XYZ file of C-alpha atoms in Angstrom:
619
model
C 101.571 94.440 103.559
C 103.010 95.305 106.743
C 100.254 92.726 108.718
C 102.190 89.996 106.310
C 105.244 90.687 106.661
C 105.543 91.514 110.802
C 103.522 88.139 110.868
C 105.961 86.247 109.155
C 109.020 88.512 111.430
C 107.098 86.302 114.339
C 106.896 83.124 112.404
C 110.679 83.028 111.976
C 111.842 84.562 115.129
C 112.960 81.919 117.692
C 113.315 84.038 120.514
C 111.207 86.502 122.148
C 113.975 89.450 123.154
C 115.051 88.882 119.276
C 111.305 90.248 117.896
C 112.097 93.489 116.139
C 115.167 94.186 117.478
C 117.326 93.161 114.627
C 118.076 95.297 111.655
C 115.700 93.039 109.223
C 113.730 94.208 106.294
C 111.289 94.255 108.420
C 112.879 97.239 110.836
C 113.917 98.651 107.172
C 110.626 99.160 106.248
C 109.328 100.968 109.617
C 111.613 103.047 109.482
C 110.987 104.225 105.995
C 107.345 104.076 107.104
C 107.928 106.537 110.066
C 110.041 109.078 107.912
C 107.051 109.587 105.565
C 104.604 112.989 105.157
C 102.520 112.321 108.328
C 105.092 111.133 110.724
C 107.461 114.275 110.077
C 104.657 116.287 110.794
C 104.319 115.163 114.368
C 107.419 114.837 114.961
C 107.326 118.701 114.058
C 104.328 119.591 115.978
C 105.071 117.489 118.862
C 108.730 116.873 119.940
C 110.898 119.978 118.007
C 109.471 122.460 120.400
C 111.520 120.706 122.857
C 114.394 120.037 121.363
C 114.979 123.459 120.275
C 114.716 124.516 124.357
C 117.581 122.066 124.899
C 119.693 123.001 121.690
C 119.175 126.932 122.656
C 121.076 126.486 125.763
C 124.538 125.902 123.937
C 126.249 125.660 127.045
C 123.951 123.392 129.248
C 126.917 120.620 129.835
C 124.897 117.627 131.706
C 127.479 114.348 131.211
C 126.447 112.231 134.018
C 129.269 109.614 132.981
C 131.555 109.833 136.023
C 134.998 109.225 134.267
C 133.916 112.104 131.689
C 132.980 114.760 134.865
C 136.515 113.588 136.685
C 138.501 114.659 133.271
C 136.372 117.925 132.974
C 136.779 119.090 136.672
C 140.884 118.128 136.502
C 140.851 119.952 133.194
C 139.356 122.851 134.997
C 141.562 123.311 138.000
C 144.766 122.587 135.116
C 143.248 125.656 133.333
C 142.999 127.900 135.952
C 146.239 126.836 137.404
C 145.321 124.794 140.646
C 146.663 121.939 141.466
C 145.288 118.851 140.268
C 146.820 116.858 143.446
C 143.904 115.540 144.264
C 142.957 114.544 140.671
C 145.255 111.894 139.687
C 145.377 110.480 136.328
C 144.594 107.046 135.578
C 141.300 106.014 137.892
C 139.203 103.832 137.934
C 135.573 104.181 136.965
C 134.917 102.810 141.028
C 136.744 106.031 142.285
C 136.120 108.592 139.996
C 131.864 107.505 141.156
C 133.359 107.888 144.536
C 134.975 111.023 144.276
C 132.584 113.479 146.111
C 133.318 116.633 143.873
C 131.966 114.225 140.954
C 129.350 113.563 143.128
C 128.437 117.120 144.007
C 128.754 118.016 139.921
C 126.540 114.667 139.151
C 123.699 115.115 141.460
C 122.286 118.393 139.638
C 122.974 117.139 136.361
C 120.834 114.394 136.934
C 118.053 116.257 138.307
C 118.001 118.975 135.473
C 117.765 115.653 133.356
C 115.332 114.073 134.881
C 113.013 117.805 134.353
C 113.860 117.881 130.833
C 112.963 113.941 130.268
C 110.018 114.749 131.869
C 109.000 117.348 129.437
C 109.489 115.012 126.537
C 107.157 112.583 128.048
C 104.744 114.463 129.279
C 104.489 116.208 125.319
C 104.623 112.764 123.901
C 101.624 111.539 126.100
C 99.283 114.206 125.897
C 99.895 114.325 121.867
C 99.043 110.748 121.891
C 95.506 111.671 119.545
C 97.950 113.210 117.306
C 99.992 110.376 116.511
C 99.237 109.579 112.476
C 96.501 106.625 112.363
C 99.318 104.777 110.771
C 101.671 104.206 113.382
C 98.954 103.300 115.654
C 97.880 100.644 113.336
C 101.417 99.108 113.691
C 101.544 99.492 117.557
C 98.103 97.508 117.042
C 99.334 94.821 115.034
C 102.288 94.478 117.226
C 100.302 94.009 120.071
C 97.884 91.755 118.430
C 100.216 89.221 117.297
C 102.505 89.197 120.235
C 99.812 88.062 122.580
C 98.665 85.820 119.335
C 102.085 84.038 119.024
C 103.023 84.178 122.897
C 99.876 84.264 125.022
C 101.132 84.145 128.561
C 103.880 86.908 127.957
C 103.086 89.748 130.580
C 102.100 92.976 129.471
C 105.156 94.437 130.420
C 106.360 92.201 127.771
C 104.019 93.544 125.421
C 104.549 96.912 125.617
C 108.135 96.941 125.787
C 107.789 95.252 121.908
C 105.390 98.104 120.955
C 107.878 100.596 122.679
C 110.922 99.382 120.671
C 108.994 99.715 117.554
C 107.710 103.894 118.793
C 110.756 105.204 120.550
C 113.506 103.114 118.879
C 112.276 103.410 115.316
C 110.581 106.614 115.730
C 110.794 108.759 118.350
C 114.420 108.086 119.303
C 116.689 108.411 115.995
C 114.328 112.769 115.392
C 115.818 112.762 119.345
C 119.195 112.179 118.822
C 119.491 113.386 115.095
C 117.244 116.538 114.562
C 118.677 117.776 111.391
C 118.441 114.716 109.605
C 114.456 114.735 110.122
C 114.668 118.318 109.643
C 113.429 119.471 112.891
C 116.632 121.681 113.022
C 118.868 123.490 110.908
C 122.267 122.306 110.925
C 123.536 120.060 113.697
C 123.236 120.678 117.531
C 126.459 121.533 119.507
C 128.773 119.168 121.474
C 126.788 119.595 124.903
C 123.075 119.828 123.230
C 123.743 116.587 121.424
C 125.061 114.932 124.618
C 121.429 115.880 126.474
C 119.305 115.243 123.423
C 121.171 111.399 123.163
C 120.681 110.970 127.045
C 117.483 111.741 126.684
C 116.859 109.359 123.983
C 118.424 106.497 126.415
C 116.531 107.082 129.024
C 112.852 107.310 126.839
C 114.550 104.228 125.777
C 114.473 102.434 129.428
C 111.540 102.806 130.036
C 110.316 100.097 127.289
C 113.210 97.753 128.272
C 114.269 95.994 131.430
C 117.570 98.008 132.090
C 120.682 96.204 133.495
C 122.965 99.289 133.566
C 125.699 96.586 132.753
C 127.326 98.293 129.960
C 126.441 101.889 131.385
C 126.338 102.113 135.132
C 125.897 105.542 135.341
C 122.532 105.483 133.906
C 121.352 103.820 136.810
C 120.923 107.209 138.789
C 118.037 107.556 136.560
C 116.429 104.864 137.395
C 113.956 106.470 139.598
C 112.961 108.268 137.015
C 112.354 104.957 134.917
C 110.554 103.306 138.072
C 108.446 106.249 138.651
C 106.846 106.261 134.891
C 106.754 102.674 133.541
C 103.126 102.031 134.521
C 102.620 105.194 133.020
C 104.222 104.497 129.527
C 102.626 101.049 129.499
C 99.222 103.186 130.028
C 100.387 105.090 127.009
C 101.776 102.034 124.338
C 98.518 99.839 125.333
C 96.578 102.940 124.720
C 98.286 104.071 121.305
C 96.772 100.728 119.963
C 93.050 101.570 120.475
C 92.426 102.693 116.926
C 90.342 100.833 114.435
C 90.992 98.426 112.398
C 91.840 99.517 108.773
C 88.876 98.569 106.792
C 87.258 100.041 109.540
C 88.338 103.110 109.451
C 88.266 103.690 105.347
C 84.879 101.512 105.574
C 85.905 99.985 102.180
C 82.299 97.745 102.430
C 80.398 101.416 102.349
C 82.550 102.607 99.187
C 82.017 99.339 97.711
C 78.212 99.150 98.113
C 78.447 102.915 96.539
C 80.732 102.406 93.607
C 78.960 99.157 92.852
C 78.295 99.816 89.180
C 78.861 98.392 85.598
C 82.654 97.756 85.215
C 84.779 97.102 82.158
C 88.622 96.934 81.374
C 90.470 97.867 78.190
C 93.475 94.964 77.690
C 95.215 94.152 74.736
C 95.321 90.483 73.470
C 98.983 90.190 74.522
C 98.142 91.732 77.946
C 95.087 89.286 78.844
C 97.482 86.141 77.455
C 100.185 87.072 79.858
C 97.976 87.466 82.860
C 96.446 84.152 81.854
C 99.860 82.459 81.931
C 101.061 84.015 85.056
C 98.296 82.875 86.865
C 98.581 79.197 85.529
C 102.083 79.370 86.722
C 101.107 80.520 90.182
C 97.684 78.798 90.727
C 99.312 76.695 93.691
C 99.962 79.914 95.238
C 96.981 81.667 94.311
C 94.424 79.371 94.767
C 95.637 76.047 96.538
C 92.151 75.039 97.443
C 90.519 72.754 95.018
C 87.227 74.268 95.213
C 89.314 77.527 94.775
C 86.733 80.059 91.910
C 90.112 81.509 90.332
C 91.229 77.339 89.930
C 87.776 76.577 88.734
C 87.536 79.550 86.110
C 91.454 78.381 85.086
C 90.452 74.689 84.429
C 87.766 75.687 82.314
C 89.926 77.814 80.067
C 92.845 75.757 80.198
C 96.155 76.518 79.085
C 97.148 80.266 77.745
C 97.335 81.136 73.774
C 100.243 82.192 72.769
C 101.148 85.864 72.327
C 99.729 87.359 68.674
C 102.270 89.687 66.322
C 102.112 93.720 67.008
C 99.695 94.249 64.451
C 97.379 91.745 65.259
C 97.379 93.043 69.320
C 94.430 94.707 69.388
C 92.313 96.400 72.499
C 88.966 95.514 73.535
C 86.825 96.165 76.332
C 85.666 93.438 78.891
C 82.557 93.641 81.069
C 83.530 92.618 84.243
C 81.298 90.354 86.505
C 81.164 87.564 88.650
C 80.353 84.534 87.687
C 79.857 83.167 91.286
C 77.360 86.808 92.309
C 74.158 85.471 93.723
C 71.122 87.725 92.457
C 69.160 89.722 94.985
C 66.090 87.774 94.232
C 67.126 84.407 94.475
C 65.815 83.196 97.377
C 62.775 84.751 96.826
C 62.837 83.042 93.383
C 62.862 79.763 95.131
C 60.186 80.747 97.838
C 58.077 81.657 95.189
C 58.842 78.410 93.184
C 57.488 76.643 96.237
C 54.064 78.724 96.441
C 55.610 80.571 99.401
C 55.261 83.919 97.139
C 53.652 84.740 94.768
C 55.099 86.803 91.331
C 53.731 90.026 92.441
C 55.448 89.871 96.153
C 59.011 89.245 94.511
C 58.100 92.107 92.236
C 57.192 94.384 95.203
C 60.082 93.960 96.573
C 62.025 94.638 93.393
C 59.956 97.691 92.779
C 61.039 99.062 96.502
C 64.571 98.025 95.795
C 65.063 99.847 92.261
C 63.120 102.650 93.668
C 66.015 102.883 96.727
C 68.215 102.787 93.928
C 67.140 105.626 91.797
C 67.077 107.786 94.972
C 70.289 107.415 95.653
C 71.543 107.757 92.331
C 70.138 110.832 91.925
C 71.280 113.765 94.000
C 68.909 116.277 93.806
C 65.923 113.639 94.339
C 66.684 113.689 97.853
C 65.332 116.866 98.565
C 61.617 115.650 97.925
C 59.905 115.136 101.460
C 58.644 111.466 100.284
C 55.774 111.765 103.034
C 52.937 114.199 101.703
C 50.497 115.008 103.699
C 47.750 113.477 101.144
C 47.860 110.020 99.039
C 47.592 111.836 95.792
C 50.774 113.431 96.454
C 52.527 109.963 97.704
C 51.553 108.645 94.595
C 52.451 111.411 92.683
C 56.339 111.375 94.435
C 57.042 107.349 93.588
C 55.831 108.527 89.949
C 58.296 111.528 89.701
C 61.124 109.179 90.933
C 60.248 106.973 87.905
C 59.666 109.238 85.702
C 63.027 111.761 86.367
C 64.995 108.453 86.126
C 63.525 107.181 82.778
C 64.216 110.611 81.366
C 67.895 110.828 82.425
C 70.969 111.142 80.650
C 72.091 107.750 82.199
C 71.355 104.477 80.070
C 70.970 102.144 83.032
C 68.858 104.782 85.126
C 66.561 105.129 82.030
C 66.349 101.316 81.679
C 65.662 101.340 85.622
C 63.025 103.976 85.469
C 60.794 102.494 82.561
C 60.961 99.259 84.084
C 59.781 100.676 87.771
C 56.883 102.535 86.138
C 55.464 99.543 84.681
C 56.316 97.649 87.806
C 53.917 100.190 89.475
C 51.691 99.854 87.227
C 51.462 95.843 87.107
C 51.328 96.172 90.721
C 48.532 98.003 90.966
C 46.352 96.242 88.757
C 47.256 93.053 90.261
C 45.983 94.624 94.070
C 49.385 94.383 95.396
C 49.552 98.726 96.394
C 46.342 100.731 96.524
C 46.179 104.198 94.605
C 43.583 105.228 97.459
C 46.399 105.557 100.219
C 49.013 106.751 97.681
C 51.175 103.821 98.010
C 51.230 103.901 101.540
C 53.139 100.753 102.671
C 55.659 100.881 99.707
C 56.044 104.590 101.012
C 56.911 104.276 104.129
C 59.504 101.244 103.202
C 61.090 103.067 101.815
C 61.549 105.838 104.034
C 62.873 103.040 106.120
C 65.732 102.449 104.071
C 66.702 106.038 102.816
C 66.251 107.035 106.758
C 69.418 104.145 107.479
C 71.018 104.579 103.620
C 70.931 108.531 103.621
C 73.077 108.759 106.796
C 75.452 106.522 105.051
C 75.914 108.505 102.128
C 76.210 111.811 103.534
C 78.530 110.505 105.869
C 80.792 108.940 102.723
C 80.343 111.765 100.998
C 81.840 113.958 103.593
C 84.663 111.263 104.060
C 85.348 111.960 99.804
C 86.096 115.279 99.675
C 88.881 114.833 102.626
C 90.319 111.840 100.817
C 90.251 114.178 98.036
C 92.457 116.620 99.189
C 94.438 113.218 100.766
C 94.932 112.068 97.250
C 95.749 115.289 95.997
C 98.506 116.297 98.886
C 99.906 112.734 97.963
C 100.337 113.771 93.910
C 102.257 116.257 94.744
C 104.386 114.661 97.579
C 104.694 111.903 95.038
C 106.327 114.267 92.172
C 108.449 115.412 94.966
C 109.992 112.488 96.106
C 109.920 111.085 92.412
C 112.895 114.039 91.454
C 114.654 113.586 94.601
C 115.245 109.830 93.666
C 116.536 110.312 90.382
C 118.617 113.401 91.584
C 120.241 110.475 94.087
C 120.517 107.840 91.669
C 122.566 110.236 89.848
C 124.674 111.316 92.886
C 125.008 107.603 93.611
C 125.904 106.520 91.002
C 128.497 109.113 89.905
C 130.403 108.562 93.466
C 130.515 104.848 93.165
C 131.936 105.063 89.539
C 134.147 107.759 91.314
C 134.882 105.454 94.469
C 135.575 102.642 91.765
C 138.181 104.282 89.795
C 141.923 104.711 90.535
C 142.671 107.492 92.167
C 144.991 109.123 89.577
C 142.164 108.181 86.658
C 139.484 110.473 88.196
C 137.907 112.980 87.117
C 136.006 116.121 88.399
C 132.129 115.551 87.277
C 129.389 117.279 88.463
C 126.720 115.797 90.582
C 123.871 114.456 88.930
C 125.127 113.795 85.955
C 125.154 110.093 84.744
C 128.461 109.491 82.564
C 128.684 106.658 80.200
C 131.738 104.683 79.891
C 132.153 105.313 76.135
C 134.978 102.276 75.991
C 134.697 98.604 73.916
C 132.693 96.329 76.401
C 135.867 93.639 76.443
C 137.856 96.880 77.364
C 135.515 97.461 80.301
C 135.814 93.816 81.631
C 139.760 93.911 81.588
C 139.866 96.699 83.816
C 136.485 95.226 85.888
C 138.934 92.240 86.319
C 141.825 94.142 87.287
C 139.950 96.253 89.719
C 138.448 92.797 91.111
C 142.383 91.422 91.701
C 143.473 94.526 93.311
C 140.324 94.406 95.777
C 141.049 90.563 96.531
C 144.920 91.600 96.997
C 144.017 94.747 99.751
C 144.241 94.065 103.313
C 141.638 92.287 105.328
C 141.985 95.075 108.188
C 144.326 97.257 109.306
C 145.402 98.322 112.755
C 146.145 101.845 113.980
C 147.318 103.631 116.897
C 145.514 106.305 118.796
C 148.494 108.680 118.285
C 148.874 107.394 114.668
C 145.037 108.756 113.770
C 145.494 112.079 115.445
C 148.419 112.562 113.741
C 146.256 111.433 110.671
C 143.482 113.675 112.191
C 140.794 111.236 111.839
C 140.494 111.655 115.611
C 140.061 114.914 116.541
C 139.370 114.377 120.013
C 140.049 112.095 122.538
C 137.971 111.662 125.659
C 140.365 108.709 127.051
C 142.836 108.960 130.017
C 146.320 110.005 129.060
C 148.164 106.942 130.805
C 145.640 104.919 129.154
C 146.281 106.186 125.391
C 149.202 104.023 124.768
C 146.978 100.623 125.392
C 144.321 101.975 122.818
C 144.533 100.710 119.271
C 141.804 100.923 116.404
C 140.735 98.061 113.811
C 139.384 98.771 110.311
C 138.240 96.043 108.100
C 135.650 95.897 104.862
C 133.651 92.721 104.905
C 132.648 93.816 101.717
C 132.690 97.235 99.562
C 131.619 100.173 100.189
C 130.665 98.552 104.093
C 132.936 99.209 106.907
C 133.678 98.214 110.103
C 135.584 99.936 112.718
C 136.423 98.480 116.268
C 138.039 100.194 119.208
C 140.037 97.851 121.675
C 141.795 98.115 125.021
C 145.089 95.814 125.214
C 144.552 92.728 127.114
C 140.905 92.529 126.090
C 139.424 89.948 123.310
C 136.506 91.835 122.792
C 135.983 95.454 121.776
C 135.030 98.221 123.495
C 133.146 99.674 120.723
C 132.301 98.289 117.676
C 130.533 100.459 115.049
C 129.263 99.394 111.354
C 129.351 101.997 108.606
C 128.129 102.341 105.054
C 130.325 104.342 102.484
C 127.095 106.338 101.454
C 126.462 107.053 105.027
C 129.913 108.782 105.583
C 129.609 110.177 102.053
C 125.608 111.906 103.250
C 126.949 112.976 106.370
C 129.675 114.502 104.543
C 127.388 116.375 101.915
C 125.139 117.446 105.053
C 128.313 118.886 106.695
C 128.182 116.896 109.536
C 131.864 116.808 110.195
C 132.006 114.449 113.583
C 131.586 110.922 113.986
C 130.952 110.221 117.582
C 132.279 107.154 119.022
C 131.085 107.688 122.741
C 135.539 108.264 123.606
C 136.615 109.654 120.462
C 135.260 111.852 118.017
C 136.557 110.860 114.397
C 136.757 113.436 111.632
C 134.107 112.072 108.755
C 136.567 113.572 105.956
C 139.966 111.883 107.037
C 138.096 108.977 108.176
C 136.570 108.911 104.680
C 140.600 109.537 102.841
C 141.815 106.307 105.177
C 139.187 104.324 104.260
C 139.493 104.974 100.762
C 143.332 104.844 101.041
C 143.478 101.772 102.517
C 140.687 99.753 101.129
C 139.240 101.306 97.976
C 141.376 101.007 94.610
């Protein structure tokens, strides 16, 4: 599924920088990929180790953004009651870099940030044979159709798309937000956070072409990024060598193991609907004209209609292709044309039932099928025969009588000798148990790990299976909350799925009145700096006093229960930060007890931010 649909992502994808960097289903679905059993697990094994070094050092402040050092050092000298003379309020970005006690405070920052960078790397790189085969099959694809679709992009190019799809999508979001991918408990501290999301940029630039447009300070890091880009190309380019998928399961082996008698129980009803559907999508299915599912539909033509309850009975259907060329086919036709004769074809058959039977049978394969005498040879291809015709298994019984005569015949006819034991037809198949045998142990070996596999994913299954409906119930009792006017609600405890016990005309009046009320609420709505701390939905503010007054905040709801919120400077058309949210996000984030919001300048409070929202947009 995921080859499909990242190969249709480059299909529709006009531009190059666009591939994967969207939010798309696409993105959606790697990141619900990442977050499953196997990628938590390295995420545990690898990268927590070193995020719990950085979150144990509470007080380990390393803001490298020069405006944000000026304010701390004047806060400083204010609170131990220097003066602040040479601090002014109010400067620019230019001459707070310039200032050369910012400097002085900068320059080990950025070197204690660079070390601790370094150790994430250098964990990430030598785990790389621990990354779950799954993720490196994606890298793969990636890579695969990016030099498919755009062959003279650079490799540079190349990686950096495999780079936003491992550090953006997976690395990056445990980085910056430990306790939602449980690596942590609870949520890292003010200056942890600030280390663990500088970290996360910088991992970040080294998979993209940095401009340091937006952020300028980053660019002291950029040695850092120079030094290990041919390095983290090494390691993307390197994450892809896996094999391919059917590879790896070797679905061919299973299939040539598993290869046995097959039947289905369907009802009447079941195989009539089946029938239909595929008549309805046979352009689809099988466009080709010479198409085997388009040749067996023609020949059936259209679908019966469905039969009454009673009348649906079950039945078993031998499966089998119609198409399956027999084993002996060609040798049919040699033998047609005086090429072979009967008893060649049948020597052959005899080795290949005998193969068969071997394998079939377990403990057969501890007979040394090379005796030291022809008496014994001959004695060993007899046992095989006769253990299988005296089996518990219908088609092994049918297989052994049938390989006995076979013998038998082919004796008589001159075609094996009793006097060497069977010699040729003995050592044949030795041949072919020697290559077969390896095979099986081998798969065997491979079954009872994808045992345990299977098992491990029942029980993750059940798991996440109660932790949906739990949420469904949650989610849907805080929408029907959310919905409501605020003097109608009720307390009602979470998971519990009320019914609206009203008339259904009832239901639509107030479904129409709600709908009125939502069309008549403001578009957005404009706010003051001052105004939302006296709200408290910012709790604190990281911008210049003289420049507080200029500052004014823009909420709007495209739609419900989706959110925008803008931050602008006066004077400015565009904002300075622009941030989408989802009601269920704020609502999580308030269950989890995350409390801030970080906006880079302001830090908003994720109740009161929730109240105005609701106050303002929600009926």
């Amino acid at each position: 599924m995921f080859q499909l649909v990242l190969a249709a992502q480059f299909e529709t994808t006009q531009e190059f920088s666009n591939l994967l960097r969207q939010n798309t289903p696409v993105s959606r679905m790697m990141n619900t990929y990442t977050s499953r059993g196997p990628g938590q697990v390295y995420l545990k094994n690898v990268i927590s180790g070193e995020i719990a070094r950085v979150i144990e050092n509470r007080d380990l402040n390393l803001e490298i953004n020069p405006l944000k050092v000026y304010e701390e050092l004047r806060q400083e000298r204010m609170d131990r009651g220097q003066s602040v003379d040479d601090f002014p309020q109010g400067v620019s970005t230019e001459e707070a870099t310039n200032n050369p006690l910012v400097r002085a405070a900068i320059e080990p920052r950025v070197a204690e940030l660079t070390r601790i960078a370094s150790r994430f790397l250098d964990t990430i790189v030598e785990n790389r044979s621990s990354t779950p085969y799954g993720i490196r099959w994606i890298c793969k694809q990636i890579r695969s159709l990016t030099k498919r679709r755009y062959p003279d992009a650079p490799d540079s190019a190349v990686c950096s798309l495999i780079g936003g799809f491992f550090f953006l999508r997976y690395i990056n979001p445990a980085i910056v937000t430990p306790q939602a991918h449980m690596l942590i408990e609870g949520a890292p501290t003010q200056h942890p956070r600030r280390v663990l999301t500088l970290v996360a940029k910088l991992l970040q630039n080294l998979n993209n072409k940095p401009t340091y447009a937006k952020e300028k300070f980053m660019e002291e890091l950029a040695p850092f990024v120079d030094a290990n880009r041919a390095r983290i190309n090494v390691f993307l380019n390197e994450l892809c060598e896996v094999s391919d998928f059917y590879e790896n399961m070797e679905m061919d082996q299973y299939m040539a193991l598993t290869k046995r008698d097959i039947s289905l129980s369907i009802s009447l009803n079941e195989l009539y609907n089946t029938h239909a559907l595929l008549r309805q999508h046979l352009h689809v299915l099988a466009p080709g004209a010479d198409s085997h599912l388009r040749t067996l539909l023609d020949d059936l033509g259209d679908a019966p209609p469905l039969v009454l309850r009673n009348l649906n009975a079950t039945m078993d259907l031998a499966l089998f292709s119609k198409w399956e060329t027999p084993i002996l086919s060609d040798l049919s036709t040699l033998a047609a044309d005086n090429t072979l004769t009967q008893h060649d074809i049948m020597y052959v058959e005899t080795k290949s039932i005998l193969v068969q039977i071997i394998r079939s049978m377990p403990h057969l394969k501890y007979r040394r099928y090379k005796p030291e005498n022809n008496s014994a040879a001959k004695n060993d291809l007899l046992f095989v025969a006769e253990q299988a015709a005296t089996d518990k298994d219908p088609m092994l019984v049918r297989k052994g009588i049938k390989v006995r005569e076979m013998l038998v015949e082919l004796e008589h006819s001159g075609a094996i000798d009793s006097n060497d034991g069977y010699r040729y037809l003995t050592e044949e198949i030795l041949h072919e148990l020697a290559h077969l045998g390896n095979l099986r142990d081998k798969v065997e070996e491979e079954i009872l790990g994808l045992t345990d596999v299977y098992k491990t994913i029942c029980d993750y299954n059940g798991y996440l299976s109660s932790q949906i409906e739990t949420y469904k119930a949650y989610l849907g009792n805080v929408r029907m909350q959310s919905a409501m006017p605020k003097n109608n609600r009720k307390k009602m405890p979470v998971g519990v799925t009320v019914l609206d016990p009203r008339p259904l005309q009832s239901r639509r009046q107030q479904q129409n009145a709600q709908q009125r009320r939502q069309e008549a609420s403001p578009a957005s709505v404009d706010y003051r700096l001052d105004a939302l701390e006296r709200l408290g939905v910012v709790c604190k503010s990281n911008i210049p006093e003289n420049r507080q007054d200029k500052v004014y905040f823009n909420f709007s709801s495209p739609c419900p229960a989706s959110y925008v919120v803008k931050l602008y400077y006066k004077g400015r058309e565009k904002p300075v930060v622009n941030m989408d949210l989802l009601l269920e996000d704020l609502l999580e984030r308030k269950h989890n007890r995350i409390e801030i919001l970080d906006l880079e300048y302001v830090h908003l409070s994720v109740v009161r931010l929730l109240e105005l929202l609701e106050r303002k947009f929600v009926c």
